[in-house]
CSV table of C-alpha atoms in Angstrom, one decimal:
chain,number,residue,atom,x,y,z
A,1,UNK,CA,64.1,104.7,89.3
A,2,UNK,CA,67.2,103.2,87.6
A,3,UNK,CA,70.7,104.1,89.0
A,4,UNK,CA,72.6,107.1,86.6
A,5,UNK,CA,75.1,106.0,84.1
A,6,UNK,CA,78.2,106.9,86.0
A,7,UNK,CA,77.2,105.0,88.8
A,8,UNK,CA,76.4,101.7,86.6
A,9,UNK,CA,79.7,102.4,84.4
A,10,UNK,CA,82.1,102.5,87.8
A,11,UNK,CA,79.9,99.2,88.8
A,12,UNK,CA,80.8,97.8,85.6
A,13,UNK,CA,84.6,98.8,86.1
A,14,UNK,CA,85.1,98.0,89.6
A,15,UNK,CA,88.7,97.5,89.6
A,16,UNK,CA,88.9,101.4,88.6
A,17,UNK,CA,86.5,102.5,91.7
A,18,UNK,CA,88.3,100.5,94.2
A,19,UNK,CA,92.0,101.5,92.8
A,20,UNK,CA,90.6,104.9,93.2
A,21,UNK,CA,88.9,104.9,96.6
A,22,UNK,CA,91.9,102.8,98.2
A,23,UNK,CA,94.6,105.5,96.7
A,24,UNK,CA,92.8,108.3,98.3
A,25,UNK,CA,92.3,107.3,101.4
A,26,UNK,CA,95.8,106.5,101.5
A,27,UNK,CA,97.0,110.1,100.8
A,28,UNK,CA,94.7,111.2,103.1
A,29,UNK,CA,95.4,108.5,105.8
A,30,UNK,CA,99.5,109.5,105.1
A,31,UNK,CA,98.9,113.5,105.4
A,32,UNK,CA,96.4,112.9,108.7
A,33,UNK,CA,99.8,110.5,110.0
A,34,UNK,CA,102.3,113.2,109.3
A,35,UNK,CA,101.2,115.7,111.6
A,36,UNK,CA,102.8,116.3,114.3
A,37,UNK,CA,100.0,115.8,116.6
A,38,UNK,CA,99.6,112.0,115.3
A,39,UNK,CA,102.5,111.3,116.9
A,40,UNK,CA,102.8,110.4,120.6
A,41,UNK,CA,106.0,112.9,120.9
A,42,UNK,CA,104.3,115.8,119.2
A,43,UNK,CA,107.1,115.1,116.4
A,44,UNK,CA,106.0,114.6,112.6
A,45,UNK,CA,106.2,110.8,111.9
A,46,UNK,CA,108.6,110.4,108.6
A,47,UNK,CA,106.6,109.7,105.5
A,48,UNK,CA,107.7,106.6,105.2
A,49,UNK,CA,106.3,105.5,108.5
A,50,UNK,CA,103.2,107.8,107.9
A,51,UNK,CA,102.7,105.9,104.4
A,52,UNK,CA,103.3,102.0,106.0
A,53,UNK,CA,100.8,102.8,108.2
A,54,UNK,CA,98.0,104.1,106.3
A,55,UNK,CA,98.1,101.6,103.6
A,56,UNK,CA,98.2,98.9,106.4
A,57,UNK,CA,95.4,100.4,107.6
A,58,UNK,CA,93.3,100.8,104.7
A,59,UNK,CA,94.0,98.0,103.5
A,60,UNK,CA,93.4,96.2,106.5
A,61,UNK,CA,96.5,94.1,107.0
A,62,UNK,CA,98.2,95.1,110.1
A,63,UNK,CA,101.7,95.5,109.0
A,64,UNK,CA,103.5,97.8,111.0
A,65,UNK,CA,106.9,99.6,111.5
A,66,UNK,CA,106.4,101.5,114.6
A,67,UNK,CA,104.2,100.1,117.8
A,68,UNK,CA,101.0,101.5,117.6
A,69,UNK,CA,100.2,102.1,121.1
A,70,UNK,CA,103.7,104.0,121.9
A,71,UNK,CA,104.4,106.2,118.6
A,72,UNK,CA,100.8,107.4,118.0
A,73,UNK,CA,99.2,109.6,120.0
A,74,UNK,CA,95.8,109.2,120.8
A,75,UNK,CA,94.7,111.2,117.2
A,76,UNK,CA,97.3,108.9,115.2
A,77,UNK,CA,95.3,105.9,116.8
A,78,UNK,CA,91.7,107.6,115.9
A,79,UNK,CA,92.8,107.9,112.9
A,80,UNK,CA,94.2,104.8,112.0
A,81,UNK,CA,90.8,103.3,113.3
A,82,UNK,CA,88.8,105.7,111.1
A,83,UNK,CA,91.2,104.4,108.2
A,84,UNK,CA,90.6,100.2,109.1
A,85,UNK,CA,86.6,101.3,109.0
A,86,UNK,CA,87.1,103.0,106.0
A,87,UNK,CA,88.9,100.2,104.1
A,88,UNK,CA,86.7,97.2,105.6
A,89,UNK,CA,83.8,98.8,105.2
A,90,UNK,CA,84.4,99.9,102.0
A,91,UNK,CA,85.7,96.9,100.1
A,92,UNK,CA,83.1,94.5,101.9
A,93,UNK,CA,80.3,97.5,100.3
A,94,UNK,CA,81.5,97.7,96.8
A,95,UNK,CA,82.3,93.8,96.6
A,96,UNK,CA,79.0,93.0,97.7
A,97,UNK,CA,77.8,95.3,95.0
A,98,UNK,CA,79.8,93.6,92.7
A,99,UNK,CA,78.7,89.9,93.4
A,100,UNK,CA,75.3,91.1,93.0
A,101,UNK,CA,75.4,92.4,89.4
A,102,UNK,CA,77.3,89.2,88.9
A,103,UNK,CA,74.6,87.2,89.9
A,104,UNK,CA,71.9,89.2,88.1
A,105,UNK,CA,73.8,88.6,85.1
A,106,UNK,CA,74.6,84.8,85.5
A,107,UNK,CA,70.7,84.5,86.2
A,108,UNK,CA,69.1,86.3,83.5
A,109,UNK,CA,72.5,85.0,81.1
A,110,UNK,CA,70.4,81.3,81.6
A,111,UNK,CA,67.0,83.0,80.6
A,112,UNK,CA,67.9,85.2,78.4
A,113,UNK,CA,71.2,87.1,76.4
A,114,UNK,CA,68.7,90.1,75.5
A,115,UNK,CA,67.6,90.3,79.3
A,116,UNK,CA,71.1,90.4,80.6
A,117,UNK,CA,72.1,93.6,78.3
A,118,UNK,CA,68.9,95.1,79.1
A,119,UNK,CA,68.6,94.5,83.5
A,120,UNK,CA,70.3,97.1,85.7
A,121,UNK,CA,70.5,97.5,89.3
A,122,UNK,CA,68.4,99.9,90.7
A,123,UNK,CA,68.8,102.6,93.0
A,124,UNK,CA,67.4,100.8,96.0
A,125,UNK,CA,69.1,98.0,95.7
A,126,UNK,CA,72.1,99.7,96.0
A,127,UNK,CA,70.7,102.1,98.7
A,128,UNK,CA,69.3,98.2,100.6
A,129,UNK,CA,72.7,97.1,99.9
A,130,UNK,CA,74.8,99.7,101.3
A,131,UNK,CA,72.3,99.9,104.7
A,132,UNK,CA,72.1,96.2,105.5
A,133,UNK,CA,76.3,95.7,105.1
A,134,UNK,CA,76.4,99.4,107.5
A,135,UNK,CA,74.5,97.9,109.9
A,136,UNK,CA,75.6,94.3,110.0
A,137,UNK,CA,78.9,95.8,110.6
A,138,UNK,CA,78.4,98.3,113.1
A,139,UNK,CA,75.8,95.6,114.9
A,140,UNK,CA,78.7,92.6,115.1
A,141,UNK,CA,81.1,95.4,116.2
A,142,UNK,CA,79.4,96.8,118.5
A,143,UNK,CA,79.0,93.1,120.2
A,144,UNK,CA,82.3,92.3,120.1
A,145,UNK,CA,83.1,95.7,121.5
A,146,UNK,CA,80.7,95.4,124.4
A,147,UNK,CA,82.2,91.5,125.4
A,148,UNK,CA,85.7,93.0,125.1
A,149,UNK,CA,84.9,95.9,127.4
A,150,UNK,CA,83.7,93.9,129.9
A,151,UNK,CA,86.7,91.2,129.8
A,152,UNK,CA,88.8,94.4,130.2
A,153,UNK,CA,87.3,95.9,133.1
A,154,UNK,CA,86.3,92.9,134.8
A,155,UNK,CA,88.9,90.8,134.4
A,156,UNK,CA,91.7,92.6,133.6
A,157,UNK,CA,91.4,95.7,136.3
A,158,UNK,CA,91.6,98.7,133.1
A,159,UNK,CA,89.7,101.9,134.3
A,160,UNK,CA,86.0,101.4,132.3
A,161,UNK,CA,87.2,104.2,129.8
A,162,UNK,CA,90.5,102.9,128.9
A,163,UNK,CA,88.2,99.5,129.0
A,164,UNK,CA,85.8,100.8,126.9
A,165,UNK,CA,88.5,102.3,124.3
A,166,UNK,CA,90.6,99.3,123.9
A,167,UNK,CA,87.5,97.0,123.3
A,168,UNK,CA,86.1,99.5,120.6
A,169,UNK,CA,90.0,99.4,119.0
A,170,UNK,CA,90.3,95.8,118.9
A,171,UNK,CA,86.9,95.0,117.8
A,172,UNK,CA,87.0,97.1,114.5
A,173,UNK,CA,90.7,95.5,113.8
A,174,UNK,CA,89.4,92.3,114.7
A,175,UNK,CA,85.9,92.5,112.1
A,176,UNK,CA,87.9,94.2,110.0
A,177,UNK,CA,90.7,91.4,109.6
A,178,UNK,CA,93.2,94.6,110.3
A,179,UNK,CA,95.4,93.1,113.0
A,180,UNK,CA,96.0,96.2,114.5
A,181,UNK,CA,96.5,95.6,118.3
A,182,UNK,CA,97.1,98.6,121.4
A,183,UNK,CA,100.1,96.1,122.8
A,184,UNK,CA,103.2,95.2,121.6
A,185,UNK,CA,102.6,91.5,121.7
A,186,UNK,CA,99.7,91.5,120.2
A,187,UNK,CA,97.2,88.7,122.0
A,188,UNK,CA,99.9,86.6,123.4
A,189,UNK,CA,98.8,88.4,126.8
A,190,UNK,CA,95.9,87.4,126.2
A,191,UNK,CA,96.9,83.5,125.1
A,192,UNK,CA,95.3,82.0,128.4
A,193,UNK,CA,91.8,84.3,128.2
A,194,UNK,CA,89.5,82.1,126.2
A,195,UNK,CA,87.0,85.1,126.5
A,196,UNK,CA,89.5,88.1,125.2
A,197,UNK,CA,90.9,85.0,122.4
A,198,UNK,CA,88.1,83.5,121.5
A,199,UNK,CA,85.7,86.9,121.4
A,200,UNK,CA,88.5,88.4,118.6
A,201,UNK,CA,88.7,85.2,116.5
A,202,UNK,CA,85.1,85.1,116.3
A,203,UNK,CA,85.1,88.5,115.0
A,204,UNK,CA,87.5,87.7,112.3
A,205,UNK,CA,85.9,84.8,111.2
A,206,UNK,CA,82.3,86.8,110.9
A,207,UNK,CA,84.2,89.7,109.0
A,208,UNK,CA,86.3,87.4,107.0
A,209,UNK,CA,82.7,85.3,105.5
A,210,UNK,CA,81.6,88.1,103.6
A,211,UNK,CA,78.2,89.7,104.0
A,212,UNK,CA,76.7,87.9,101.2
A,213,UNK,CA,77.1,84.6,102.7
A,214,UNK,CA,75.8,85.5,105.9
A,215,UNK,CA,73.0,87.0,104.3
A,216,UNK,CA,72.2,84.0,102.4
A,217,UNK,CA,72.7,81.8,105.3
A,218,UNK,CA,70.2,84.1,107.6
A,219,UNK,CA,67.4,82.6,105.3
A,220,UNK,CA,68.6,79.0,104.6
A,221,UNK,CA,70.6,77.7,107.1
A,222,UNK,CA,68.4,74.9,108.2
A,223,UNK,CA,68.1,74.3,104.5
A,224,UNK,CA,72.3,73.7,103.3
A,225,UNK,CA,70.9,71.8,100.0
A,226,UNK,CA,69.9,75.2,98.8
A,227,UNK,CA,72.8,77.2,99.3
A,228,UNK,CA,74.0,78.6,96.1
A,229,UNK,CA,78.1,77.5,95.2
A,230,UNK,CA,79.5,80.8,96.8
A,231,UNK,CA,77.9,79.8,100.0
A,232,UNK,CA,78.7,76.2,100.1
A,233,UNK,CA,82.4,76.7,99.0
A,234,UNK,CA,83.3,79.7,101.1
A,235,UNK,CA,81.7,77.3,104.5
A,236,UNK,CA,82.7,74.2,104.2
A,237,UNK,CA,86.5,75.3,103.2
A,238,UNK,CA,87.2,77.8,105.7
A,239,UNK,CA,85.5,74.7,108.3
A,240,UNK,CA,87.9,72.6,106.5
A,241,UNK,CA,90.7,75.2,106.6
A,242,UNK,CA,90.0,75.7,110.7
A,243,UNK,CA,90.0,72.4,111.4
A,244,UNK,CA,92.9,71.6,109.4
A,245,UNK,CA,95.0,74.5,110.8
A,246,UNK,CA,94.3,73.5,114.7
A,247,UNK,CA,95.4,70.2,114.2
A,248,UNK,CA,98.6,71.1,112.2
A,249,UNK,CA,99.3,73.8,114.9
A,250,UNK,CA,98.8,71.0,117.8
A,251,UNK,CA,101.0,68.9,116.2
A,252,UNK,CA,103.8,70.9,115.2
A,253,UNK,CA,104.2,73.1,117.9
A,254,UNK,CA,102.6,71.7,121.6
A,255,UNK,CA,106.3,70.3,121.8
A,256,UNK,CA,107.8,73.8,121.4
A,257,UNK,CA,108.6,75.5,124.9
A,258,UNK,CA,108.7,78.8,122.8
A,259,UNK,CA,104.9,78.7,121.7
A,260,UNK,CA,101.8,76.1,122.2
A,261,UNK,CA,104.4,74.3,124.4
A,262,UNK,CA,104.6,77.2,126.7
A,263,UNK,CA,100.6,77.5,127.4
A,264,UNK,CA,99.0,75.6,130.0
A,265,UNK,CA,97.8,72.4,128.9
A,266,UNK,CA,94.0,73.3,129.3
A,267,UNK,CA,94.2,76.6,127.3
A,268,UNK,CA,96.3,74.8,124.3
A,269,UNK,CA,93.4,73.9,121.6
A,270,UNK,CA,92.0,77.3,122.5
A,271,UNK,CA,95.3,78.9,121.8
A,272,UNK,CA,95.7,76.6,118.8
A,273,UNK,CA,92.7,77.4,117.2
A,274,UNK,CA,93.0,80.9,117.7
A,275,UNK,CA,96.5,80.8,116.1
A,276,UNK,CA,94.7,78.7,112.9
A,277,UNK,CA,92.2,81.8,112.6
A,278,UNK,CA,94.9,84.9,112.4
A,279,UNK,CA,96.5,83.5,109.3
A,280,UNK,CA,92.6,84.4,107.7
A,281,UNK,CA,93.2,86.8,107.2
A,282,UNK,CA,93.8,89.0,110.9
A,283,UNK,CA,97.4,89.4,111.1
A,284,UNK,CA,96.7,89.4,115.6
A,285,UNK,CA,99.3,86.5,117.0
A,286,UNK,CA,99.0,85.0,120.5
A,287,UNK,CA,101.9,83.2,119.8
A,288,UNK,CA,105.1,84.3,119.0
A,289,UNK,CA,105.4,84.3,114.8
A,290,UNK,CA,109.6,84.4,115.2
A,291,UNK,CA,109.2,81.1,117.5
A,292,UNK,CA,107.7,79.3,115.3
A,293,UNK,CA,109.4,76.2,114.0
A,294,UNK,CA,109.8,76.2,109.8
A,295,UNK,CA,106.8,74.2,108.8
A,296,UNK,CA,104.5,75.9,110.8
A,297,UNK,CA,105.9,79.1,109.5
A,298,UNK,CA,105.3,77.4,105.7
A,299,UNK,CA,102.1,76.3,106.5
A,300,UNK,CA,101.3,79.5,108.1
A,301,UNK,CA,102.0,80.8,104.6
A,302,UNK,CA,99.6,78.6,102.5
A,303,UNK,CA,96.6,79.9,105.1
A,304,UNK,CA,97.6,83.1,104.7
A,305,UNK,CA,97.9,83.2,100.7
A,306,UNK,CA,94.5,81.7,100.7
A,307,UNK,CA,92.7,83.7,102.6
A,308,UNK,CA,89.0,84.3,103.7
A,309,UNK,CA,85.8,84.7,101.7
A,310,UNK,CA,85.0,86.7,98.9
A,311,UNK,CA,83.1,90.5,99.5
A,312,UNK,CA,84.5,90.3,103.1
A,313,UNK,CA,87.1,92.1,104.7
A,314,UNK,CA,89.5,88.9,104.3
A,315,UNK,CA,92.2,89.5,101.9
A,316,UNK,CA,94.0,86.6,100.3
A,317,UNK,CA,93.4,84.8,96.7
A,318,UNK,CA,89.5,83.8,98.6
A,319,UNK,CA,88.3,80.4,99.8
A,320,UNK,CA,86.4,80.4,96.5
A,321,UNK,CA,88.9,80.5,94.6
A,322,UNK,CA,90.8,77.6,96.4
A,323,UNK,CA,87.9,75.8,96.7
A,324,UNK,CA,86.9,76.0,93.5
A,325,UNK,CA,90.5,74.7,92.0
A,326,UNK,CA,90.1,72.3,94.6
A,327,UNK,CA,86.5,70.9,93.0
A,328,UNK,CA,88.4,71.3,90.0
A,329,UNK,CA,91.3,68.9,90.1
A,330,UNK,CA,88.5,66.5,91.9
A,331,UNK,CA,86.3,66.8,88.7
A,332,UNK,CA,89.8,66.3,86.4
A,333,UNK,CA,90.8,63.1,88.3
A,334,UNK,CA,87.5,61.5,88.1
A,335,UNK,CA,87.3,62.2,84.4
A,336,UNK,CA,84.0,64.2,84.6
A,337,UNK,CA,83.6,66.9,81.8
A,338,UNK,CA,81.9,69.0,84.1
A,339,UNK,CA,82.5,70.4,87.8
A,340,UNK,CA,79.4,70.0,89.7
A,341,UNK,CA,79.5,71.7,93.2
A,342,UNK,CA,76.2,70.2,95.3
A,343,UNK,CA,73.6,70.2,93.1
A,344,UNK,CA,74.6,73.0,90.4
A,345,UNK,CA,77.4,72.6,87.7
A,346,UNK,CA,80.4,75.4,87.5
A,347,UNK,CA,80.5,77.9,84.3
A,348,UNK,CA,84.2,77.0,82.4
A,349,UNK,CA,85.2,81.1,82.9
A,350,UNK,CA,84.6,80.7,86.5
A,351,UNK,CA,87.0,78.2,86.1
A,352,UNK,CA,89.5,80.2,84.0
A,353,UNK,CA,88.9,83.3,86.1
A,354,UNK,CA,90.1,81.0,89.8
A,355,UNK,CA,92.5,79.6,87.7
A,356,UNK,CA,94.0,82.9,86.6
A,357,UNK,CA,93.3,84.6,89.9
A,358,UNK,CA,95.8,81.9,91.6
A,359,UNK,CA,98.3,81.9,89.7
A,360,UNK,CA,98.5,86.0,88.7
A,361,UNK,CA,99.0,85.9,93.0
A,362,UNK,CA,101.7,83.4,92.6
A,363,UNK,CA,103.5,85.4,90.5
A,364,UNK,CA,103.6,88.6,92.4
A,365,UNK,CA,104.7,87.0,95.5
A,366,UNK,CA,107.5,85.2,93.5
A,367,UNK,CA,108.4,88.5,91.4
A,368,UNK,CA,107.9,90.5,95.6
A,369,UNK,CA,110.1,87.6,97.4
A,370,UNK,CA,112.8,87.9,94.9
A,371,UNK,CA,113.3,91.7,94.7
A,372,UNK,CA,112.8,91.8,98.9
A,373,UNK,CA,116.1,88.8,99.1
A,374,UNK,CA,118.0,91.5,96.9
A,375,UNK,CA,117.0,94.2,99.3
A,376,UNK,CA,118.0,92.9,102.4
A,377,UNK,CA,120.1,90.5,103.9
A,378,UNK,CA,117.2,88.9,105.8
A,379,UNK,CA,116.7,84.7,105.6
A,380,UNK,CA,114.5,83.8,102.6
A,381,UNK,CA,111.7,81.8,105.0
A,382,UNK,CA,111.1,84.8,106.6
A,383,UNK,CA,111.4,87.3,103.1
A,384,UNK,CA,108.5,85.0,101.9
A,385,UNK,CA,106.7,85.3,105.1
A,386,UNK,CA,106.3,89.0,105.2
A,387,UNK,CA,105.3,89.2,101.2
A,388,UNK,CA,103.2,86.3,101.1
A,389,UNK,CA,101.9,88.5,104.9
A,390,UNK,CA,101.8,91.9,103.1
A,391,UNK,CA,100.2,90.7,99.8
A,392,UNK,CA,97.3,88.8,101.2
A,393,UNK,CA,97.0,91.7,103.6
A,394,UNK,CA,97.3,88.8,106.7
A,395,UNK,CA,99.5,91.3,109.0
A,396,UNK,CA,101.5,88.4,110.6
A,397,UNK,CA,105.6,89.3,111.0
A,398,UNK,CA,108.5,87.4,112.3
A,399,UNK,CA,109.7,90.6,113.7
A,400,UNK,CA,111.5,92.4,110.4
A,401,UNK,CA,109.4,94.3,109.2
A,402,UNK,CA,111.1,97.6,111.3
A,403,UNK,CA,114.3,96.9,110.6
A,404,UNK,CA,113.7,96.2,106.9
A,405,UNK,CA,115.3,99.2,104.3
A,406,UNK,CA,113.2,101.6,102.9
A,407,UNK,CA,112.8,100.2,99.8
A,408,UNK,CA,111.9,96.7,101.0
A,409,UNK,CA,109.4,98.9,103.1
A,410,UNK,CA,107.6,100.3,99.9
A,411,UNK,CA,107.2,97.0,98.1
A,412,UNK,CA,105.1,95.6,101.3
A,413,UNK,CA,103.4,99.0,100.7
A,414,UNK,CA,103.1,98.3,97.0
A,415,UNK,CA,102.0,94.4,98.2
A,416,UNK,CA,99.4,95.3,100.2
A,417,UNK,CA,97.5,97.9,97.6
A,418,UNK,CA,97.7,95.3,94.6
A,419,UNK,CA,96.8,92.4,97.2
A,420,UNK,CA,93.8,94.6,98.5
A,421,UNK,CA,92.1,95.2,95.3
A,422,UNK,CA,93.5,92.2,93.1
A,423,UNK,CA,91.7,89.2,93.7
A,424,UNK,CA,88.2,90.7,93.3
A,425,UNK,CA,89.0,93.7,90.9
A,426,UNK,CA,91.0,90.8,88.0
A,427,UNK,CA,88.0,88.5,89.1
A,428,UNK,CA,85.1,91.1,88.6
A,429,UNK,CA,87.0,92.7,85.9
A,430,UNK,CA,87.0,89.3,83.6
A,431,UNK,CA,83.5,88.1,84.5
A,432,UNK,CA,82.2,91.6,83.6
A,433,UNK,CA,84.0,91.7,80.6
A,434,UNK,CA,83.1,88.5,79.0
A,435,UNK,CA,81.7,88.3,75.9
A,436,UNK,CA,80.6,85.3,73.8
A,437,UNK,CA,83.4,84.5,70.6
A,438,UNK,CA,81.2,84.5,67.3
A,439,UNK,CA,83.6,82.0,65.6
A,440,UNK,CA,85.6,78.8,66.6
A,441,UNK,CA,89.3,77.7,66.0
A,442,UNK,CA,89.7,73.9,65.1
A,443,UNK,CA,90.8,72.2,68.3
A,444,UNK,CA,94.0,70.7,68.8
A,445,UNK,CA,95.1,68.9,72.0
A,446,UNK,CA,98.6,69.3,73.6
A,447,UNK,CA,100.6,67.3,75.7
A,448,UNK,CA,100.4,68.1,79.7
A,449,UNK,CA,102.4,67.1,82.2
């Protein structure tokens, strides 16, 4: 039984679906907010506040201008978790659905054109789809949950259901790369519990792979000479990201009393690593972001504005589409025609698309960071910190984000819808569209550099 036509037309136009779905469970997010019986004071939240919050929650990001644990009340907090499930779970669905017609139609494009015009995805592999990413969610959340509860109860002295309620919280927000936390410091209580620490970044990092990769690696990964490009790029750079990130934050911050200086000495490369995951796109800190020393806080930016792996619940411009550039410039400096990544060589539009993907994200955080200095009076490191933060739906603040205008306010809004859906819907949206040119120009090379 073949899938009906609307179905494999929104499949087709992904970036519509996923506009779509986001937007309206924003309005709905927003109206559930505004009542007065979100809020922890039984008084409607402004909609301002009520719209901050469910975008950041949708989309996953962590952004807030109120504390979550002291404004809501426990149905604003419900809901807000019913809004990170919704947007996690819903991207990581639809963008797995997406990377699989992509891949049908790369496969059967190298077979056969006819083939590819004629193959459609059928109703149950959608309906396998949808069930394996539904339970591969609710399976690593209900881990995490179950290791957080007992950290909390055990080790921590919380009653078993307040235990039980704040492990359930922070292990959605934590798979879900939301950053939403139940205290006002985030993890920084937690900076000297490896179990608490380490149990959340491990979450982020499983959430942040994408479910197509872990699929993939369920069946090969004895066998890494197999994996397909996606898998081998999306691995080894966020390894190389992790590592990379640990040792930076060693370096540039054990000296500062403020931050890693400040932890004991046995719990700093846990509390270092932990800080080089958040910026993956979690938005949790167990360090405080406003300590920070200026090139940590720059560096901190690059992480965040690349991201985590594609058809996860990472936001960000996507490992792949670093990594990718990355295998890129190698190829371009070695003078090979041709980008080979392990044993398979790279289609030229999947090198257009990264390319395109980059630098359409460079230009909105430019165009963001520019109109958020006119808005406020705020210091441009920081300005750029909570765009670059908002648009790659990271969740990470130096502190402003409260005491920003209103209007700076809706741009992060407007930053963390276009950085939800952007990467994947301009990617999906290009490789969907392509179609082979029946003629040729005369070639004529210019001057670079």
């Amino acid at each position: 039984m073949r899938v009906e036509r609307p179905l494999l037309n929104a499949l087709r136009n992904p970036s519509r679906v996923i506009a779509v779905a986001l937007a309206l469970a924003i309005v709905v997010g927003t109206a559930l907010l505004a009542l007065p019986v979100a809020s922890a004071d039984g008084q409607r939240a402004g909609w301002v506040t009520a719209l901050f919050t469910a975008t950041s929650a949708v989309c996953v990001t962590g952004l807030v201008v109120v504390d979550t644990a002291t404004y809501w009340s426990w149905f604003g907090e419900l809901v807000i978790l019913l809004l990170i499930q919704a947007g996690g779970l819903g991207i990581m669905t639809l963008a797995t659905l997406v990377v699989m017609l992509l891949s049908r139609r790369v496969g059967l494009r190298v077979r056969s054109v006819v083939q590819t015009e004629t193959k459609a995805v059928t109703a149950a592999d959608i309906r396998r789809v949808v069930r394996r990413v539904v339970l591969f969610s609710l399976s690593v959340e209900a881990v995490v949950a179950a290791l957080l509860t007992l950290r909390f109860a055990l080790g921590h002295g919380q009653a078993l259901p307040q235990a039980l309620y704040s492990g359930v919280f922070h292990s959605v927000s934590a798979f879900n790369n939301a950053g939403f936390g139940l205290h006002p410091d985030s993890l920084v209580r937690y900076v000297e519990d490896p179990w608490v620490s380490l149990t959340i970044a491990g979450a982020v990092i499983v959430g942040g792979l994408g479910f197509p990769v872990w699929f993939e690696l369920a069946r090969t990964w004895r066998r890494p000479r197999q994996w397909s490009v996606l898998t081998r790029i999306t691995v080894y750079t966020t390894a190389v990201l992790l590592v990379t990130g640990t040792v930076f934050m060693v370096v540039a911050e054990n000296s500062n009393p403020d931050t890693l200086g400040g932890v004991d000495r046995e719990h700093r490369l846990v509390a270092a690593f932990v800080a080089a995951v958040m910026p993956r796109t979690a938005g949790f800190n167990n360090l405080d972001i406003a300590a920070l020393r200026p090139e940590t806080l720059f560096m901190t930016d690059i992480f965040m504005f690349i991201g985590g792996g594609s058809a996860g619940t990472a936001g960000g411009v996507k490992v792949t589409t670093f990594g990718l550039l990355a295998y890129v410039i190698w190829a371009e400096t070695r003078g090979e025609r041709d980008v080979h990544v392990g044993t398979r060589r790279v289609p030229t539009a999947n090198q257009r698309q990264a390319l395109t993907v980059a630098l359409l994200s460079v230009g909105i955080v430019v165009l963001a960071t520019l109109t958020m200095s006119a808005l406020t009076t705020q210091g441009f490191d920081v300005i750029l910190f909570e765009t670059v933060s908002a648009f790659a739906t990271v969740g990470l603040s130096t502190g402003i984000t409260a005491s920003l205008p209103v209007p700076a306010q809706l741009v992060l809004v407007a930053l963390m819808f276009i950085g939800r859906i952007g990467p994947l819907t301009v990617a999906s949206a290009m490789a969907l569209r392509e179609r082979p040119r029946l003629y040729q120009l005369p070639e004529e090379r210019t001057i670079v550099g």
